[in-house]
């Protein structure tokens, strides 16, 4: 689900000072072996593809993940429609097959929040024609504009200024509607920011490096978690992820914004390593619309 310059510019250092070299295969690695799959195929890994699409809002898939049978590894019509919906969201050719561009997009490191509330067959006709911002399920938002934030006890001090800057940019984007200030304590903050790893008790475990970078919960929850198993830095460093860019994205979720279909938006769901991004007009328009600014 974010200084000491000699450390933050080293892409091989993690927040705890341990080496960032991780030989664990990517949790999304199974996708590459499945490239070319299409409706009617039965192949090991299709069940994991269904779970992936269900996790990010494209498929209603309620089967017990501990049960494996041929039907779960069968590429059925519902899976084809879900893949088409995914392809439309990411501006790919809506073939319904697991083609190369779709596999490449799915394998990108990303935010852990879903792109959609749930899969709907009508999604193809409901896309914004100009603005591509979305709101979170139920359109949650804060009923007050002065919010506090706090850092967890293990949050690296060298990364705090980057998160401060991200809050400042959202405050400016809101034309002063929102103010963000550090709370006197982590426990008393409206917005709680921490580094976590693995199963950290919120029902959305991280799975090591190369998959989900961070996630955040909508108002009024206020929790924002970075995956401590990723390589975090300040700025654009190849092989690492910029703390401030991810903060800008996840703060958007904290304020009630969902994922945008505009690739230049900070609320686009994926981020390549070595890249920095800022707020776009689409992000600002989404916030303005949500809060009537």
PDB file of C-alpha atoms in Angstrom:
ATOM      1  CA  UNK A   1       0.000   0.000   0.000  1.00  0.00           C
ATOM      2  CA  UNK A   2       6.644   6.708   0.768  1.00  0.00           C
ATOM      3  CA  UNK A   3      16.901  12.517   4.752  1.00  0.00           C
ATOM      4  CA  UNK A   4      19.844  10.749   4.905  1.00  0.00           C
ATOM      5  CA  UNK A   5      20.850  11.063   1.274  1.00  0.00           C
ATOM      6  CA  UNK A   6      23.499   8.370   1.396  1.00  0.00           C
ATOM      7  CA  UNK A   7      20.742   5.904   2.222  1.00  0.00           C
ATOM      8  CA  UNK A   8      17.698   7.052   0.317  1.00  0.00           C
ATOM      9  CA  UNK A   9      19.520   7.103  -3.009  1.00  0.00           C
ATOM     10  CA  UNK A  10      20.692   3.492  -2.616  1.00  0.00           C
ATOM     11  CA  UNK A  11      18.107   1.271  -4.344  1.00  0.00           C
ATOM     12  CA  UNK A  12      19.330  -1.782  -2.449  1.00  0.00           C
ATOM     13  CA  UNK A  13      18.410  -0.483   1.004  1.00  0.00           C
ATOM     14  CA  UNK A  14      15.059  -1.079   2.624  1.00  0.00           C
ATOM     15  CA  UNK A  15      13.530   0.858   5.495  1.00  0.00           C
ATOM     16  CA  UNK A  16      15.034  -1.533   8.016  1.00  0.00           C
ATOM     17  CA  UNK A  17      18.483  -1.195   6.491  1.00  0.00           C
ATOM     18  CA  UNK A  18      18.500  -4.717   5.053  1.00  0.00           C
ATOM     19  CA  UNK A  19      19.511  -5.494   1.503  1.00  0.00           C
ATOM     20  CA  UNK A  20      16.710  -5.178  -1.030  1.00  0.00           C
ATOM     21  CA  UNK A  21      17.946  -8.106  -3.095  1.00  0.00           C
ATOM     22  CA  UNK A  22      15.097 -10.603  -3.128  1.00  0.00           C
ATOM     23  CA  UNK A  23      15.311 -13.874  -5.027  1.00  0.00           C
ATOM     24  CA  UNK A  24      11.674 -14.752  -4.348  1.00  0.00           C
ATOM     25  CA  UNK A  25       9.830 -15.038  -7.686  1.00  0.00           C
ATOM     26  CA  UNK A  26       7.164 -12.465  -8.434  1.00  0.00           C
ATOM     27  CA  UNK A  27       3.690 -13.508  -7.212  1.00  0.00           C
ATOM     28  CA  UNK A  28       2.437 -12.408 -10.635  1.00  0.00           C
ATOM     29  CA  UNK A  29       4.998 -14.565 -12.448  1.00  0.00           C
ATOM     30  CA  UNK A  30       2.452 -17.290 -13.244  1.00  0.00           C
ATOM     31  CA  UNK A  31       0.840 -14.963 -15.793  1.00  0.00           C
ATOM     32  CA  UNK A  32       3.717 -15.131 -18.269  1.00  0.00           C
ATOM     33  CA  UNK A  33       3.394 -18.891 -18.663  1.00  0.00           C
ATOM     34  CA  UNK A  34      -0.294 -18.446 -19.474  1.00  0.00           C
ATOM     35  CA  UNK A  35       0.110 -15.960 -22.313  1.00  0.00           C
ATOM     36  CA  UNK A  36      -2.169 -16.908 -25.196  1.00  0.00           C
ATOM     37  CA  UNK A  37      -4.865 -18.575 -23.073  1.00  0.00           C
ATOM     38  CA  UNK A  38      -8.393 -18.077 -24.335  1.00  0.00           C
ATOM     39  CA  UNK A  39     -11.962 -19.233 -23.785  1.00  0.00           C
ATOM     40  CA  UNK A  40     -12.280 -23.013 -23.786  1.00  0.00           C
ATOM     41  CA  UNK A  41      -8.752 -23.696 -22.531  1.00  0.00           C
ATOM     42  CA  UNK A  42      -8.136 -25.756 -19.417  1.00  0.00           C
ATOM     43  CA  UNK A  43      -4.730 -25.031 -17.981  1.00  0.00           C
ATOM     44  CA  UNK A  44      -3.065 -24.888 -14.591  1.00  0.00           C
ATOM     45  CA  UNK A  45      -2.935 -21.284 -13.429  1.00  0.00           C
ATOM     46  CA  UNK A  46      -6.337 -20.178 -14.706  1.00  0.00           C
ATOM     47  CA  UNK A  47      -7.674 -20.452 -11.145  1.00  0.00           C
ATOM     48  CA  UNK A  48      -4.960 -17.997 -10.041  1.00  0.00           C
ATOM     49  CA  UNK A  49      -5.912 -15.705 -12.914  1.00  0.00           C
ATOM     50  CA  UNK A  50      -9.526 -15.746 -11.666  1.00  0.00           C
ATOM     51  CA  UNK A  51      -8.350 -14.911  -8.155  1.00  0.00           C
ATOM     52  CA  UNK A  52      -6.253 -12.022  -9.529  1.00  0.00           C
ATOM     53  CA  UNK A  53      -9.216 -10.560 -11.420  1.00  0.00           C
ATOM     54  CA  UNK A  54     -11.501 -11.042  -8.431  1.00  0.00           C
ATOM     55  CA  UNK A  55      -9.022  -9.300  -6.151  1.00  0.00           C
ATOM     56  CA  UNK A  56      -8.971  -6.184  -8.311  1.00  0.00           C
ATOM     57  CA  UNK A  57     -12.717  -5.991  -8.986  1.00  0.00           C
ATOM     58  CA  UNK A  58     -13.266  -7.615 -12.380  1.00  0.00           C
ATOM     59  CA  UNK A  59     -14.762 -10.975 -11.448  1.00  0.00           C
ATOM     60  CA  UNK A  60     -17.093 -12.361  -8.806  1.00  0.00           C
ATOM     61  CA  UNK A  61     -15.199 -15.466  -7.763  1.00  0.00           C
ATOM     62  CA  UNK A  62     -16.332 -16.900  -4.455  1.00  0.00           C
ATOM     63  CA  UNK A  63     -15.029 -20.471  -4.602  1.00  0.00           C
ATOM     64  CA  UNK A  64     -12.934 -21.859  -1.774  1.00  0.00           C
ATOM     65  CA  UNK A  65      -9.302 -21.107  -2.689  1.00  0.00           C
ATOM     66  CA  UNK A  66      -8.256 -24.387  -1.059  1.00  0.00           C
ATOM     67  CA  UNK A  67     -10.311 -26.430  -3.517  1.00  0.00           C
ATOM     68  CA  UNK A  68      -8.776 -27.218  -6.880  1.00  0.00           C
ATOM     69  CA  UNK A  69     -10.644 -28.924  -9.714  1.00  0.00           C
ATOM     70  CA  UNK A  70     -10.687 -28.802 -13.487  1.00  0.00           C
ATOM     71  CA  UNK A  71     -13.547 -26.320 -13.565  1.00  0.00           C
ATOM     72  CA  UNK A  72     -11.479 -23.794 -11.602  1.00  0.00           C
ATOM     73  CA  UNK A  73      -8.697 -24.109 -14.172  1.00  0.00           C
ATOM     74  CA  UNK A  74     -11.163 -23.758 -17.052  1.00  0.00           C
ATOM     75  CA  UNK A  75     -11.281 -20.566 -19.126  1.00  0.00           C
ATOM     76  CA  UNK A  76     -15.024 -19.955 -19.220  1.00  0.00           C
ATOM     77  CA  UNK A  77     -17.162 -17.191 -20.704  1.00  0.00           C
ATOM     78  CA  UNK A  78     -17.311 -15.226 -17.449  1.00  0.00           C
ATOM     79  CA  UNK A  79     -13.510 -15.113 -17.342  1.00  0.00           C
ATOM     80  CA  UNK A  80     -13.416 -13.916 -20.952  1.00  0.00           C
ATOM     81  CA  UNK A  81     -15.822 -11.073 -20.154  1.00  0.00           C
ATOM     82  CA  UNK A  82     -13.773 -10.156 -17.060  1.00  0.00           C
ATOM     83  CA  UNK A  83     -10.571  -9.992 -19.123  1.00  0.00           C
ATOM     84  CA  UNK A  84     -12.304  -7.781 -21.693  1.00  0.00           C
ATOM     85  CA  UNK A  85     -13.403  -5.473 -18.872  1.00  0.00           C
ATOM     86  CA  UNK A  86      -9.807  -5.342 -17.598  1.00  0.00           C
ATOM     87  CA  UNK A  87      -8.514  -4.613 -21.100  1.00  0.00           C
ATOM     88  CA  UNK A  88     -11.005  -1.773 -21.594  1.00  0.00           C
ATOM     89  CA  UNK A  89     -10.040  -0.225 -18.240  1.00  0.00           C
ATOM     90  CA  UNK A  90      -6.344  -0.216 -19.221  1.00  0.00           C
ATOM     91  CA  UNK A  91      -6.964   0.914 -22.817  1.00  0.00           C
ATOM     92  CA  UNK A  92      -5.856  -2.415 -24.297  1.00  0.00           C
ATOM     93  CA  UNK A  93      -7.363  -4.228 -27.270  1.00  0.00           C
ATOM     94  CA  UNK A  94     -10.426  -5.980 -25.803  1.00  0.00           C
ATOM     95  CA  UNK A  95      -9.743  -9.449 -27.185  1.00  0.00           C
ATOM     96  CA  UNK A  96     -10.823 -11.437 -24.141  1.00  0.00           C
ATOM     97  CA  UNK A  97      -7.660 -13.515 -24.497  1.00  0.00           C
ATOM     98  CA  UNK A  98      -4.596 -13.345 -22.292  1.00  0.00           C
ATOM     99  CA  UNK A  99      -2.421 -11.683 -24.926  1.00  0.00           C
ATOM    100  CA  UNK A 100       1.047 -10.200 -24.458  1.00  0.00           C
ATOM    101  CA  UNK A 101       0.050  -6.598 -23.653  1.00  0.00           C
ATOM    102  CA  UNK A 102      -2.510  -7.804 -21.116  1.00  0.00           C
ATOM    103  CA  UNK A 103       0.021 -10.059 -19.384  1.00  0.00           C
ATOM    104  CA  UNK A 104       2.544  -7.199 -19.284  1.00  0.00           C
ATOM    105  CA  UNK A 105      -0.015  -4.856 -17.702  1.00  0.00           C
ATOM    106  CA  UNK A 106      -1.173  -7.432 -15.140  1.00  0.00           C
ATOM    107  CA  UNK A 107       2.414  -8.169 -14.096  1.00  0.00           C
ATOM    108  CA  UNK A 108       3.172  -4.515 -13.286  1.00  0.00           C
ATOM    109  CA  UNK A 109       3.759  -3.589  -9.603  1.00  0.00           C
ATOM    110  CA  UNK A 110       0.606  -1.882  -8.416  1.00  0.00           C
ATOM    111  CA  UNK A 111      -1.561  -0.530  -5.640  1.00  0.00           C
ATOM    112  CA  UNK A 112      -3.482  -3.182  -3.732  1.00  0.00           C
ATOM    113  CA  UNK A 113      -6.833  -1.378  -3.913  1.00  0.00           C
ATOM    114  CA  UNK A 114      -9.339  -2.764  -6.468  1.00  0.00           C
ATOM    115  CA  UNK A 115      -9.908  -0.921  -9.726  1.00  0.00           C
ATOM    116  CA  UNK A 116     -13.651  -1.510  -9.542  1.00  0.00           C
ATOM    117  CA  UNK A 117     -16.330  -2.327  -6.995  1.00  0.00           C
ATOM    118  CA  UNK A 118     -17.253  -5.512  -8.826  1.00  0.00           C
ATOM    119  CA  UNK A 119     -17.320  -6.772 -12.374  1.00  0.00           C
ATOM    120  CA  UNK A 120     -20.318  -5.616 -14.412  1.00  0.00           C
ATOM    121  CA  UNK A 121     -21.180  -6.491 -17.996  1.00  0.00           C
ATOM    122  CA  UNK A 122     -22.172  -2.852 -18.637  1.00  0.00           C
ATOM    123  CA  UNK A 123     -18.764  -1.381 -17.780  1.00  0.00           C
ATOM    124  CA  UNK A 124     -17.871  -0.989 -21.464  1.00  0.00           C
ATOM    125  CA  UNK A 125     -20.602   1.633 -21.872  1.00  0.00           C
ATOM    126  CA  UNK A 126     -20.116   3.521 -18.628  1.00  0.00           C
ATOM    127  CA  UNK A 127     -16.620   4.921 -19.066  1.00  0.00           C
ATOM    128  CA  UNK A 128     -16.050   8.647 -18.644  1.00  0.00           C
ATOM    129  CA  UNK A 129     -15.598  10.287 -22.028  1.00  0.00           C
ATOM    130  CA  UNK A 130     -13.416  13.158 -20.770  1.00  0.00           C
ATOM    131  CA  UNK A 131     -12.527  12.587 -17.119  1.00  0.00           C
ATOM    132  CA  UNK A 132     -11.394   9.175 -15.978  1.00  0.00           C
ATOM    133  CA  UNK A 133     -11.355   9.573 -12.202  1.00  0.00           C
ATOM    134  CA  UNK A 134     -13.468   7.273 -10.048  1.00  0.00           C
ATOM    135  CA  UNK A 135     -14.713   7.278  -6.477  1.00  0.00           C
ATOM    136  CA  UNK A 136     -14.461   4.425  -4.003  1.00  0.00           C
ATOM    137  CA  UNK A 137     -17.448   2.135  -3.325  1.00  0.00           C
ATOM    138  CA  UNK A 138     -20.233   4.023  -1.561  1.00  0.00           C
ATOM    139  CA  UNK A 139     -18.535   7.373  -2.338  1.00  0.00           C
ATOM    140  CA  UNK A 140     -17.019   7.738   1.168  1.00  0.00           C
ATOM    141  CA  UNK A 141     -15.567  11.125   2.077  1.00  0.00           C
ATOM    142  CA  UNK A 142     -14.501  13.102   5.109  1.00  0.00           C
ATOM    143  CA  UNK A 143     -17.032  15.323   6.845  1.00  0.00           C
ATOM    144  CA  UNK A 144     -14.298  17.715   7.982  1.00  0.00           C
ATOM    145  CA  UNK A 145     -11.427  19.323   6.141  1.00  0.00           C
ATOM    146  CA  UNK A 146      -8.757  19.590   8.871  1.00  0.00           C
ATOM    147  CA  UNK A 147      -7.081  16.186   9.123  1.00  0.00           C
ATOM    148  CA  UNK A 148      -4.103  14.927  11.076  1.00  0.00           C
ATOM    149  CA  UNK A 149      -1.654  12.192  10.143  1.00  0.00           C
ATOM    150  CA  UNK A 150       0.893  10.156  12.041  1.00  0.00           C
ATOM    151  CA  UNK A 151       3.718   7.722  11.311  1.00  0.00           C
ATOM    152  CA  UNK A 152       3.986   4.265  12.809  1.00  0.00           C
ATOM    153  CA  UNK A 153       6.780   3.603  15.308  1.00  0.00           C
ATOM    154  CA  UNK A 154       8.976   1.833  12.720  1.00  0.00           C
ATOM    155  CA  UNK A 155       8.438   4.347   9.911  1.00  0.00           C
ATOM    156  CA  UNK A 156      11.883   5.474   8.616  1.00  0.00           C
ATOM    157  CA  UNK A 157      12.501   9.092   9.592  1.00  0.00           C
ATOM    158  CA  UNK A 158      14.296   9.835   6.304  1.00  0.00           C
ATOM    159  CA  UNK A 159      11.064   9.164   4.397  1.00  0.00           C
ATOM    160  CA  UNK A 160       8.785  11.368   6.489  1.00  0.00           C
ATOM    161  CA  UNK A 161       9.534  14.637   4.613  1.00  0.00           C
ATOM    162  CA  UNK A 162       8.512  12.997   1.322  1.00  0.00           C
ATOM    163  CA  UNK A 163       5.121  12.081   2.774  1.00  0.00           C
ATOM    164  CA  UNK A 164       4.813  15.594   4.238  1.00  0.00           C
ATOM    165  CA  UNK A 165       5.330  16.983   0.728  1.00  0.00           C
ATOM    166  CA  UNK A 166       2.674  14.672  -0.690  1.00  0.00           C
ATOM    167  CA  UNK A 167       0.113  15.910   1.841  1.00  0.00           C
ATOM    168  CA  UNK A 168       1.105  19.487   0.994  1.00  0.00           C
ATOM    169  CA  UNK A 169       0.495  18.884  -2.702  1.00  0.00           C
ATOM    170  CA  UNK A 170      -2.994  17.503  -2.056  1.00  0.00           C
ATOM    171  CA  UNK A 171      -3.748  20.482   0.204  1.00  0.00           C
ATOM    172  CA  UNK A 172      -2.705  22.855  -2.582  1.00  0.00           C
ATOM    173  CA  UNK A 173      -4.718  20.873  -5.131  1.00  0.00           C
ATOM    174  CA  UNK A 174      -7.802  21.306  -2.944  1.00  0.00           C
ATOM    175  CA  UNK A 175      -7.366  25.100  -3.104  1.00  0.00           C
ATOM    176  CA  UNK A 176      -6.909  25.122   0.656  1.00  0.00           C
ATOM    177  CA  UNK A 177     -10.063  23.121   1.386  1.00  0.00           C
ATOM    178  CA  UNK A 178      -7.973  20.436   3.121  1.00  0.00           C
ATOM    179  CA  UNK A 179      -5.287  21.061   5.705  1.00  0.00           C
ATOM    180  CA  UNK A 180      -3.039  18.243   6.906  1.00  0.00           C
ATOM    181  CA  UNK A 181      -0.896  18.432  10.036  1.00  0.00           C
ATOM    182  CA  UNK A 182       1.137  15.911  11.983  1.00  0.00           C
ATOM    183  CA  UNK A 183      -0.703  14.552  14.983  1.00  0.00           C
ATOM    184  CA  UNK A 184       0.764  14.481  18.468  1.00  0.00           C
ATOM    185  CA  UNK A 185       0.643  10.682  18.393  1.00  0.00           C
ATOM    186  CA  UNK A 186       0.231   7.913  15.849  1.00  0.00           C
ATOM    187  CA  UNK A 187      -2.732   6.471  17.740  1.00  0.00           C
ATOM    188  CA  UNK A 188      -4.571   9.794  17.768  1.00  0.00           C
ATOM    189  CA  UNK A 189      -4.100  10.593  14.070  1.00  0.00           C
ATOM    190  CA  UNK A 190      -6.927  10.563  11.532  1.00  0.00           C
ATOM    191  CA  UNK A 191      -4.546   9.078   8.947  1.00  0.00           C
ATOM    192  CA  UNK A 192      -2.107   6.386  10.091  1.00  0.00           C
ATOM    193  CA  UNK A 193       0.908   5.630   7.884  1.00  0.00           C
ATOM    194  CA  UNK A 194       3.190   2.661   8.440  1.00  0.00           C
ATOM    195  CA  UNK A 195       5.498   0.122   6.825  1.00  0.00           C
ATOM    196  CA  UNK A 196       4.167  -3.426   7.034  1.00  0.00           C
ATOM    197  CA  UNK A 197       5.104  -6.792   5.620  1.00  0.00           C
ATOM    198  CA  UNK A 198       3.359 -10.086   4.991  1.00  0.00           C
ATOM    199  CA  UNK A 199       0.148 -10.722   6.881  1.00  0.00           C
ATOM    200  CA  UNK A 200      -0.104  -7.586   9.012  1.00  0.00           C
ATOM    201  CA  UNK A 201      -3.609  -7.987  10.387  1.00  0.00           C
ATOM    202  CA  UNK A 202      -5.810  -5.929   8.068  1.00  0.00           C
ATOM    203  CA  UNK A 203      -7.054  -8.791   5.892  1.00  0.00           C
ATOM    204  CA  UNK A 204      -4.927  -7.737   2.889  1.00  0.00           C
ATOM    205  CA  UNK A 205      -1.496  -9.363   3.308  1.00  0.00           C
ATOM    206  CA  UNK A 206       1.490  -8.293   1.268  1.00  0.00           C
ATOM    207  CA  UNK A 207       3.243 -11.040  -0.689  1.00  0.00           C
ATOM    208  CA  UNK A 208       6.825  -9.850  -0.920  1.00  0.00           C
ATOM    209  CA  UNK A 209       8.466  -7.676  -3.540  1.00  0.00           C
ATOM    210  CA  UNK A 210       7.239  -7.198  -7.069  1.00  0.00           C
ATOM    211  CA  UNK A 211       3.480  -7.311  -6.589  1.00  0.00           C
ATOM    212  CA  UNK A 212       1.459  -4.912  -4.430  1.00  0.00           C
ATOM    213  CA  UNK A 213       3.436  -1.832  -3.420  1.00  0.00           C
ATOM    214  CA  UNK A 214       1.022  -0.282  -0.927  1.00  0.00           C
ATOM    215  CA  UNK A 215      -2.633   0.048  -0.032  1.00  0.00           C
ATOM    216  CA  UNK A 216      -4.889   2.443   1.837  1.00  0.00           C
ATOM    217  CA  UNK A 217      -8.388   2.395   3.277  1.00  0.00           C
ATOM    218  CA  UNK A 218     -11.162   4.899   2.491  1.00  0.00           C
ATOM    219  CA  UNK A 219     -12.675   7.466   4.865  1.00  0.00           C
ATOM    220  CA  UNK A 220     -13.061   7.321   7.771  1.00  0.00           C
ATOM    221  CA  UNK A 221     -10.648   4.385   8.271  1.00  0.00           C
ATOM    222  CA  UNK A 222      -7.476   6.288   7.378  1.00  0.00           C
ATOM    223  CA  UNK A 223      -4.880   3.479   7.351  1.00  0.00           C
ATOM    224  CA  UNK A 224      -2.107   3.610   4.737  1.00  0.00           C
ATOM    225  CA  UNK A 225       0.465   0.814   4.503  1.00  0.00           C
ATOM    226  CA  UNK A 226       3.653   0.570   2.451  1.00  0.00           C
ATOM    227  CA  UNK A 227       5.004  -2.908   1.714  1.00  0.00           C
ATOM    228  CA  UNK A 228       8.313  -3.005   3.591  1.00  0.00           C
ATOM    229  CA  UNK A 229       9.624  -5.728   1.259  1.00  0.00           C
ATOM    230  CA  UNK A 230       9.890  -3.306  -1.664  1.00  0.00           C
ATOM    231  CA  UNK A 231      12.918  -1.102  -2.349  1.00  0.00           C
ATOM    232  CA  UNK A 232      11.928   2.444  -1.302  1.00  0.00           C
ATOM    233  CA  UNK A 233      13.858   5.599  -2.161  1.00  0.00           C
ATOM    234  CA  UNK A 234      13.424   9.327  -2.638  1.00  0.00           C
ATOM    235  CA  UNK A 235      13.276  10.224  -6.320  1.00  0.00           C
ATOM    236  CA  UNK A 236      13.647   8.279  -9.557  1.00  0.00           C
ATOM    237  CA  UNK A 237      16.058   5.395  -8.973  1.00  0.00           C
ATOM    238  CA  UNK A 238      15.984   2.383 -11.265  1.00  0.00           C
ATOM    239  CA  UNK A 239      14.947  -0.783  -9.466  1.00  0.00           C
ATOM    240  CA  UNK A 240      13.265   1.111  -6.622  1.00  0.00           C
ATOM    241  CA  UNK A 241      10.032   2.969  -5.915  1.00  0.00           C
ATOM    242  CA  UNK A 242       9.604   6.604  -4.975  1.00  0.00           C
ATOM    243  CA  UNK A 243       8.100   7.124  -1.516  1.00  0.00           C
ATOM    244  CA  UNK A 244       6.461  10.440  -2.432  1.00  0.00           C
ATOM    245  CA  UNK A 245       4.801   9.148  -5.611  1.00  0.00           C
ATOM    246  CA  UNK A 246       3.216   6.252  -3.735  1.00  0.00           C
ATOM    247  CA  UNK A 247       2.161   8.625  -0.960  1.00  0.00           C
ATOM    248  CA  UNK A 248       0.395  10.864  -3.470  1.00  0.00           C
ATOM    249  CA  UNK A 249      -1.480   7.850  -4.823  1.00  0.00           C
ATOM    250  CA  UNK A 250      -2.493   6.354  -1.489  1.00  0.00           C
ATOM    251  CA  UNK A 251      -3.508   9.740  -0.025  1.00  0.00           C
ATOM    252  CA  UNK A 252      -5.938   9.910  -2.933  1.00  0.00           C
ATOM    253  CA  UNK A 253      -7.527   6.707  -1.614  1.00  0.00           C
ATOM    254  CA  UNK A 254      -7.514   8.089   1.944  1.00  0.00           C
ATOM    255  CA  UNK A 255      -9.567  11.013   0.619  1.00  0.00           C
ATOM    256  CA  UNK A 256     -12.029   8.763  -1.240  1.00  0.00           C
ATOM    257  CA  UNK A 257     -10.673   8.592  -4.792  1.00  0.00           C
ATOM    258  CA  UNK A 258     -10.569   5.307  -6.683  1.00  0.00           C
ATOM    259  CA  UNK A 259      -8.317   4.296  -9.546  1.00  0.00           C
ATOM    260  CA  UNK A 260      -8.336   6.453 -12.646  1.00  0.00           C
ATOM    261  CA  UNK A 261      -8.393   5.198 -16.228  1.00  0.00           C
ATOM    262  CA  UNK A 262      -6.062   8.047 -17.223  1.00  0.00           C
ATOM    263  CA  UNK A 263      -2.497   6.742 -17.340  1.00  0.00           C
ATOM    264  CA  UNK A 264      -0.908  10.087 -16.462  1.00  0.00           C
ATOM    265  CA  UNK A 265      -3.043  10.432 -13.333  1.00  0.00           C
ATOM    266  CA  UNK A 266      -1.484   9.725  -9.952  1.00  0.00           C
ATOM    267  CA  UNK A 267      -4.539   7.515  -9.336  1.00  0.00           C
ATOM    268  CA  UNK A 268      -3.528   5.141 -12.177  1.00  0.00           C
ATOM    269  CA  UNK A 269      -3.092   1.817 -10.401  1.00  0.00           C
ATOM    270  CA  UNK A 270       0.409   0.754 -11.475  1.00  0.00           C
ATOM    271  CA  UNK A 271       3.862   2.274 -11.140  1.00  0.00           C
ATOM    272  CA  UNK A 272       7.088   1.172 -12.768  1.00  0.00           C
ATOM    273  CA  UNK A 273      10.286   1.301 -10.775  1.00  0.00           C
ATOM    274  CA  UNK A 274      12.488   4.328 -11.324  1.00  0.00           C
ATOM    275  CA  UNK A 275       9.521   6.613 -12.037  1.00  0.00           C
ATOM    276  CA  UNK A 276       8.156   9.686 -10.266  1.00  0.00           C
ATOM    277  CA  UNK A 277       4.725  11.200 -10.865  1.00  0.00           C
ATOM    278  CA  UNK A 278       2.709  14.162  -9.667  1.00  0.00           C
ATOM    279  CA  UNK A 279      -0.938  15.146  -9.529  1.00  0.00           C
ATOM    280  CA  UNK A 280      -2.730  15.564 -12.852  1.00  0.00           C
ATOM    281  CA  UNK A 281      -5.782  17.676 -13.755  1.00  0.00           C
ATOM    282  CA  UNK A 282      -7.823  14.455 -13.693  1.00  0.00           C
ATOM    283  CA  UNK A 283      -6.855  13.813 -10.051  1.00  0.00           C
ATOM    284  CA  UNK A 284      -7.666  17.384  -9.032  1.00  0.00           C
ATOM    285  CA  UNK A 285     -10.987  17.352 -10.884  1.00  0.00           C
ATOM    286  CA  UNK A 286     -11.909  14.111  -9.104  1.00  0.00           C
ATOM    287  CA  UNK A 287     -11.211  15.664  -5.703  1.00  0.00           C
ATOM    288  CA  UNK A 288     -13.098  18.842  -6.629  1.00  0.00           C
ATOM    289  CA  UNK A 289     -16.123  16.854  -7.747  1.00  0.00           C
ATOM    290  CA  UNK A 290     -16.132  14.554  -4.727  1.00  0.00           C
ATOM    291  CA  UNK A 291     -16.018  17.408  -2.203  1.00  0.00           C
ATOM    292  CA  UNK A 292     -17.794  20.095  -4.189  1.00  0.00           C
ATOM    293  CA  UNK A 293     -14.778  22.367  -4.091  1.00  0.00           C
TER     294      UNK A 293
END
